């Protein structure tokens, strides 16, 4: 078997908690002179307010988050640079322009960053908010970029409506268990899963945050969650293993939820339909 060849590589700070964000660019944005994808991750040295954008094809990078002479979070706003805390979670997405125009629709590149401002040269801070009492542990954004959810060491799960203009509406939802290390949103945006430090996975409606059930398997903290995608990753490619599955089996697989814990275990769950959570 031939070993895969290395296409790109980047140095990262292995001690940083924040995971990188990857944004494949659509064909109407990417071109021969522009990148095919963007990667955002914290700076190697300073993990507090600096974000690096990496153009995969052209190796171009830009620093975001370097405050100027009047830092937003500094105790002395006239000198020095502000400290907003270590970046815990980031997400890149393209926001379609809502302006009425006869020209073709355009997209704005936006960086959603938890626990820090993204103000920097050439970048505009759209909004900042603080609604958690403790450190933010995870963030999940709906597939259509309509809203984001965050979990923390506290009892709160917060929802942010990602509006085009102005500050987004933030709704705070208190749950029974503190210490939630990860969160995932199903592709239809109706159901979310929250992984706790106690190893349990709790399901909620993203609209009302009504509890939908608790999944118990992991002995220690649940560190990662992902829902099955609603569409195949590769259209037109037939998997030989699919021949052994009928339509019911395929529908069940579409409702899978996969979790990973600190106990070095993976769990695969077939969830209910939850058509009207």
Short mmCIF file of C-alpha atoms in Angstrom, two decimals:
data_model
loop_
_atom_site.label_atom_id
_atom_site.label_comp_id
_atom_site.label_asym_id
_atom_site.label_seq_id
_atom_site.Cartn_x
_atom_site.Cartn_y
_atom_site.Cartn_z
CA UNK A 1 0.00 0.00 0.00
CA UNK A 2 1.34 3.40 -1.01
CA UNK A 3 1.77 5.90 1.79
CA UNK A 4 -0.07 9.22 1.28
CA UNK A 5 2.13 12.14 0.35
CA UNK A 6 2.26 15.21 2.58
CA UNK A 7 0.62 18.19 0.89
CA UNK A 8 0.85 20.87 3.58
CA UNK A 9 2.05 21.16 7.16
CA UNK A 10 1.84 23.78 9.88
CA UNK A 11 3.39 24.18 13.30
CA UNK A 12 0.89 24.37 16.16
CA UNK A 13 1.06 24.91 19.88
CA UNK A 14 0.25 21.46 21.25
CA UNK A 15 -0.44 22.91 24.70
CA UNK A 16 -3.20 25.15 23.42
CA UNK A 17 -6.75 23.98 24.18
CA UNK A 18 -8.32 25.60 21.10
CA UNK A 19 -8.92 23.46 18.02
CA UNK A 20 -8.29 24.87 14.53
CA UNK A 21 -11.10 25.95 12.21
CA UNK A 22 -11.17 24.90 8.54
CA UNK A 23 -13.23 26.67 5.90
CA UNK A 24 -13.28 25.19 2.36
CA UNK A 25 -14.05 28.05 -0.01
CA UNK A 26 -16.74 27.69 -2.68
CA UNK A 27 -15.76 27.99 -6.31
CA UNK A 28 -17.27 31.46 -6.66
CA UNK A 29 -14.88 32.68 -3.95
CA UNK A 30 -11.76 30.63 -4.66
CA UNK A 31 -9.81 31.12 -7.88
CA UNK A 32 -6.41 30.29 -9.34
CA UNK A 33 -4.87 33.22 -7.48
CA UNK A 34 -6.95 32.76 -4.32
CA UNK A 35 -6.84 29.94 -1.76
CA UNK A 36 -9.00 26.84 -1.83
CA UNK A 37 -9.46 26.87 1.93
CA UNK A 38 -8.66 28.82 5.06
CA UNK A 39 -7.38 27.59 8.39
CA UNK A 40 -7.60 29.62 11.59
CA UNK A 41 -5.72 28.74 14.75
CA UNK A 42 -4.13 30.53 17.72
CA UNK A 43 -0.67 31.96 17.42
CA UNK A 44 2.21 29.68 18.38
CA UNK A 45 3.50 31.98 21.12
CA UNK A 46 0.64 34.23 22.22
CA UNK A 47 -2.63 32.34 22.64
CA UNK A 48 -4.53 35.24 24.14
CA UNK A 49 -5.64 37.59 21.39
CA UNK A 50 -3.91 36.59 18.16
CA UNK A 51 -5.51 34.52 15.44
CA UNK A 52 -3.66 33.39 12.35
CA UNK A 53 -5.33 32.85 9.01
CA UNK A 54 -3.53 30.49 6.67
CA UNK A 55 -4.18 30.42 2.95
CA UNK A 56 -3.66 26.78 2.11
CA UNK A 57 -2.57 27.20 -1.50
CA UNK A 58 -0.50 30.36 -1.24
CA UNK A 59 0.87 30.08 2.31
CA UNK A 60 -0.40 33.56 3.10
CA UNK A 61 -1.14 34.40 6.70
CA UNK A 62 -2.49 37.38 8.59
CA UNK A 63 -2.52 38.28 12.26
CA UNK A 64 -5.90 39.14 13.74
CA UNK A 65 -6.52 40.28 17.26
CA UNK A 66 -3.58 42.61 17.77
CA UNK A 67 -5.17 45.52 19.55
CA UNK A 68 -3.86 48.99 18.93
CA UNK A 69 -2.91 51.74 21.31
CA UNK A 70 -6.30 51.60 23.06
CA UNK A 71 -6.94 47.98 23.87
CA UNK A 72 -10.52 47.07 24.59
CA UNK A 73 -9.72 44.84 27.55
CA UNK A 74 -6.81 46.71 29.12
CA UNK A 75 -6.99 48.17 32.61
CA UNK A 76 -5.02 51.13 31.23
CA UNK A 77 -6.61 51.85 27.83
CA UNK A 78 -4.08 54.51 26.92
CA UNK A 79 -1.03 52.27 26.71
CA UNK A 80 0.01 48.71 26.06
CA UNK A 81 -2.09 45.91 24.63
CA UNK A 82 -5.16 44.30 26.01
CA UNK A 83 -5.61 40.84 27.35
CA UNK A 84 -8.83 39.01 26.60
CA UNK A 85 -7.84 35.61 27.90
CA UNK A 86 -6.73 32.47 26.07
CA UNK A 87 -8.73 31.66 22.94
CA UNK A 88 -10.84 28.58 23.60
CA UNK A 89 -12.85 28.11 20.40
CA UNK A 90 -12.97 29.61 16.89
CA UNK A 91 -15.12 29.16 13.81
CA UNK A 92 -14.74 30.50 10.26
CA UNK A 93 -17.73 31.05 8.02
CA UNK A 94 -18.91 33.03 5.01
CA UNK A 95 -21.86 35.33 5.68
CA UNK A 96 -23.94 36.21 2.63
CA UNK A 97 -24.49 39.92 2.12
CA UNK A 98 -28.06 41.05 2.83
CA UNK A 99 -27.83 44.34 0.95
CA UNK A 100 -30.30 44.84 -1.91
CA UNK A 101 -28.34 45.16 -5.13
CA UNK A 102 -28.54 44.24 -8.80
CA UNK A 103 -25.05 42.74 -8.61
CA UNK A 104 -24.48 39.05 -7.83
CA UNK A 105 -24.63 38.15 -4.11
CA UNK A 106 -21.34 38.39 -2.24
CA UNK A 107 -20.00 36.76 0.90
CA UNK A 108 -18.10 38.25 3.82
CA UNK A 109 -15.51 36.17 5.61
CA UNK A 110 -16.24 36.17 9.33
CA UNK A 111 -14.37 34.80 12.29
CA UNK A 112 -16.38 33.76 15.33
CA UNK A 113 -14.05 33.65 18.30
CA UNK A 114 -14.87 32.85 21.89
CA UNK A 115 -13.36 34.66 24.90
CA UNK A 116 -11.58 37.35 22.89
CA UNK A 117 -12.05 40.30 20.59
CA UNK A 118 -10.92 39.93 16.99
CA UNK A 119 -10.12 43.58 16.51
CA UNK A 120 -7.00 44.07 14.42
CA UNK A 121 -5.53 45.84 11.46
CA UNK A 122 -7.77 45.43 8.43
CA UNK A 123 -10.45 43.67 10.48
CA UNK A 124 -13.59 45.11 12.02
CA UNK A 125 -15.03 43.85 15.28
CA UNK A 126 -18.71 43.21 14.56
CA UNK A 127 -19.71 42.36 18.13
CA UNK A 128 -18.45 41.12 21.46
CA UNK A 129 -20.42 39.60 24.32
CA UNK A 130 -19.87 37.86 27.63
CA UNK A 131 -22.66 35.69 29.00
CA UNK A 132 -20.85 32.81 30.71
CA UNK A 133 -19.71 32.93 34.33
CA UNK A 134 -16.86 30.46 33.86
CA UNK A 135 -14.46 29.58 31.05
CA UNK A 136 -16.00 28.66 27.71
CA UNK A 137 -15.16 25.06 26.88
CA UNK A 138 -16.72 24.54 23.45
CA UNK A 139 -18.69 26.14 20.64
CA UNK A 140 -20.84 24.72 17.84
CA UNK A 141 -22.32 26.57 14.87
CA UNK A 142 -25.37 25.38 12.94
CA UNK A 143 -24.81 24.15 9.40
CA UNK A 144 -26.53 27.21 7.92
CA UNK A 145 -24.59 29.58 10.21
CA UNK A 146 -27.86 30.87 11.68
CA UNK A 147 -26.87 30.43 15.31
CA UNK A 148 -24.06 29.32 17.61
CA UNK A 149 -24.11 27.47 20.92
CA UNK A 150 -21.51 27.56 23.69
CA UNK A 151 -20.89 25.48 26.79
CA UNK A 152 -18.76 26.26 29.79
CA UNK A 153 -17.58 25.07 33.17
CA UNK A 154 -20.77 26.64 34.53
CA UNK A 155 -24.40 25.47 34.27
CA UNK A 156 -25.14 27.56 31.18
CA UNK A 157 -25.66 26.75 27.51
CA UNK A 158 -25.95 29.96 25.51
CA UNK A 159 -27.42 30.50 22.07
CA UNK A 160 -26.36 33.36 19.78
CA UNK A 161 -28.42 34.37 16.74
CA UNK A 162 -25.83 35.26 14.11
CA UNK A 163 -27.58 38.24 12.54
CA UNK A 164 -26.10 40.13 9.63
CA UNK A 165 -26.14 43.54 11.29
CA UNK A 166 -25.66 44.64 14.87
CA UNK A 167 -25.23 42.55 17.97
CA UNK A 168 -26.73 39.08 17.88
CA UNK A 169 -29.48 38.11 20.25
CA UNK A 170 -28.15 35.93 23.06
CA UNK A 171 -30.39 33.63 25.07
CA UNK A 172 -29.06 32.01 28.24
CA UNK A 173 -30.28 28.54 29.19
CA UNK A 174 -29.49 27.00 32.56
CA UNK A 175 -29.13 23.23 32.74
CA UNK A 176 -28.82 20.99 35.77
CA UNK A 177 -25.23 19.84 35.29
CA UNK A 178 -22.14 22.04 35.41
CA UNK A 179 -18.95 21.27 33.53
CA UNK A 180 -19.74 20.68 29.87
CA UNK A 181 -16.71 20.13 27.68
CA UNK A 182 -18.18 19.72 24.18
CA UNK A 183 -21.30 20.40 22.14
CA UNK A 184 -22.55 19.43 18.67
CA UNK A 185 -25.52 20.54 16.56
CA UNK A 186 -27.38 18.24 14.17
CA UNK A 187 -27.44 19.34 10.53
CA UNK A 188 -31.11 20.36 10.66
CA UNK A 189 -30.33 22.64 13.63
CA UNK A 190 -33.12 21.20 15.80
CA UNK A 191 -31.16 19.02 18.23
CA UNK A 192 -27.89 19.52 20.08
CA UNK A 193 -25.79 17.13 22.16
CA UNK A 194 -23.79 18.29 25.19
CA UNK A 195 -20.92 16.22 26.60
CA UNK A 196 -20.23 16.58 30.31
CA UNK A 197 -17.27 16.10 32.58
CA UNK A 198 -19.21 13.27 34.19
CA UNK A 199 -19.07 11.32 30.90
CA UNK A 200 -22.78 11.67 30.17
CA UNK A 201 -24.21 13.02 26.91
CA UNK A 202 -27.35 15.12 27.18
CA UNK A 203 -29.67 15.90 24.27
CA UNK A 204 -31.60 19.16 24.03
CA UNK A 205 -33.91 20.95 21.65
CA UNK A 206 -32.01 23.96 20.30
CA UNK A 207 -35.20 26.02 20.24
CA UNK A 208 -36.65 25.49 23.71
CA UNK A 209 -33.71 23.64 25.32
CA UNK A 210 -36.12 21.02 26.51
CA UNK A 211 -34.17 17.91 27.63
CA UNK A 212 -34.60 15.07 25.16
CA UNK A 213 -32.64 12.35 26.94
CA UNK A 214 -29.33 11.34 28.51
CA UNK A 215 -26.84 8.84 27.08
CA UNK A 216 -24.63 7.08 29.64
CA UNK A 217 -21.60 5.03 28.68
CA UNK A 218 -18.31 6.86 29.22
CA UNK A 219 -16.65 6.51 32.62
CA UNK A 220 -14.95 9.90 32.53
CA UNK A 221 -15.35 13.20 30.68
CA UNK A 222 -16.85 13.25 27.19
CA UNK A 223 -14.40 15.21 25.03
CA UNK A 224 -15.80 15.07 21.50
CA UNK A 225 -19.20 14.78 19.80
CA UNK A 226 -20.29 14.66 16.16
CA UNK A 227 -23.61 13.97 14.43
CA UNK A 228 -23.81 12.01 11.20
CA UNK A 229 -24.02 14.27 8.16
CA UNK A 230 -27.37 14.61 6.45
CA UNK A 231 -25.85 14.20 2.98
CA UNK A 232 -23.00 12.00 1.70
CA UNK A 233 -19.58 13.58 1.86
CA UNK A 234 -18.82 12.43 -1.69
CA UNK A 235 -21.71 12.53 -4.13
CA UNK A 236 -21.73 9.86 -6.78
CA UNK A 237 -19.30 7.57 -4.94
CA UNK A 238 -20.76 4.19 -4.08
CA UNK A 239 -19.50 2.48 -0.95
CA UNK A 240 -19.25 -1.28 -1.42
CA UNK A 241 -20.44 -1.75 2.16
CA UNK A 242 -23.71 0.00 1.38
CA UNK A 243 -24.91 -3.02 -0.56
CA UNK A 244 -25.57 -4.82 2.74
CA UNK A 245 -27.86 -2.05 4.03
CA UNK A 246 -31.46 -1.43 3.11
CA UNK A 247 -33.21 1.94 3.24
CA UNK A 248 -34.14 1.49 6.91
CA UNK A 249 -30.52 0.80 7.84
CA UNK A 250 -29.37 3.86 5.93
CA UNK A 251 -31.99 6.01 7.66
CA UNK A 252 -30.78 4.73 11.03
CA UNK A 253 -27.18 5.53 10.18
CA UNK A 254 -28.21 9.07 9.32
CA UNK A 255 -29.27 9.47 12.96
CA UNK A 256 -25.94 8.36 14.39
CA UNK A 257 -24.17 10.31 17.10
CA UNK A 258 -20.51 9.51 17.82
CA UNK A 259 -18.84 10.43 21.10
CA UNK A 260 -15.30 10.17 22.42
CA UNK A 261 -14.23 10.25 26.07
CA UNK A 262 -11.14 10.56 28.22
CA UNK A 263 -11.52 6.84 28.91
CA UNK A 264 -10.10 6.17 25.42
CA UNK A 265 -13.47 4.87 24.23
CA UNK A 266 -15.71 5.75 21.31
CA UNK A 267 -19.45 5.25 21.43
CA UNK A 268 -21.88 5.21 18.50
CA UNK A 269 -25.53 5.92 19.21
CA UNK A 270 -28.57 5.53 16.96
CA UNK A 271 -30.92 8.29 18.06
CA UNK A 272 -34.65 8.69 17.72
CA UNK A 273 -36.03 10.71 14.83
CA UNK A 274 -36.76 13.82 16.95
CA UNK A 275 -38.82 15.27 14.08
CA UNK A 276 -40.49 17.82 16.37
CA UNK A 277 -38.24 18.23 19.43
#
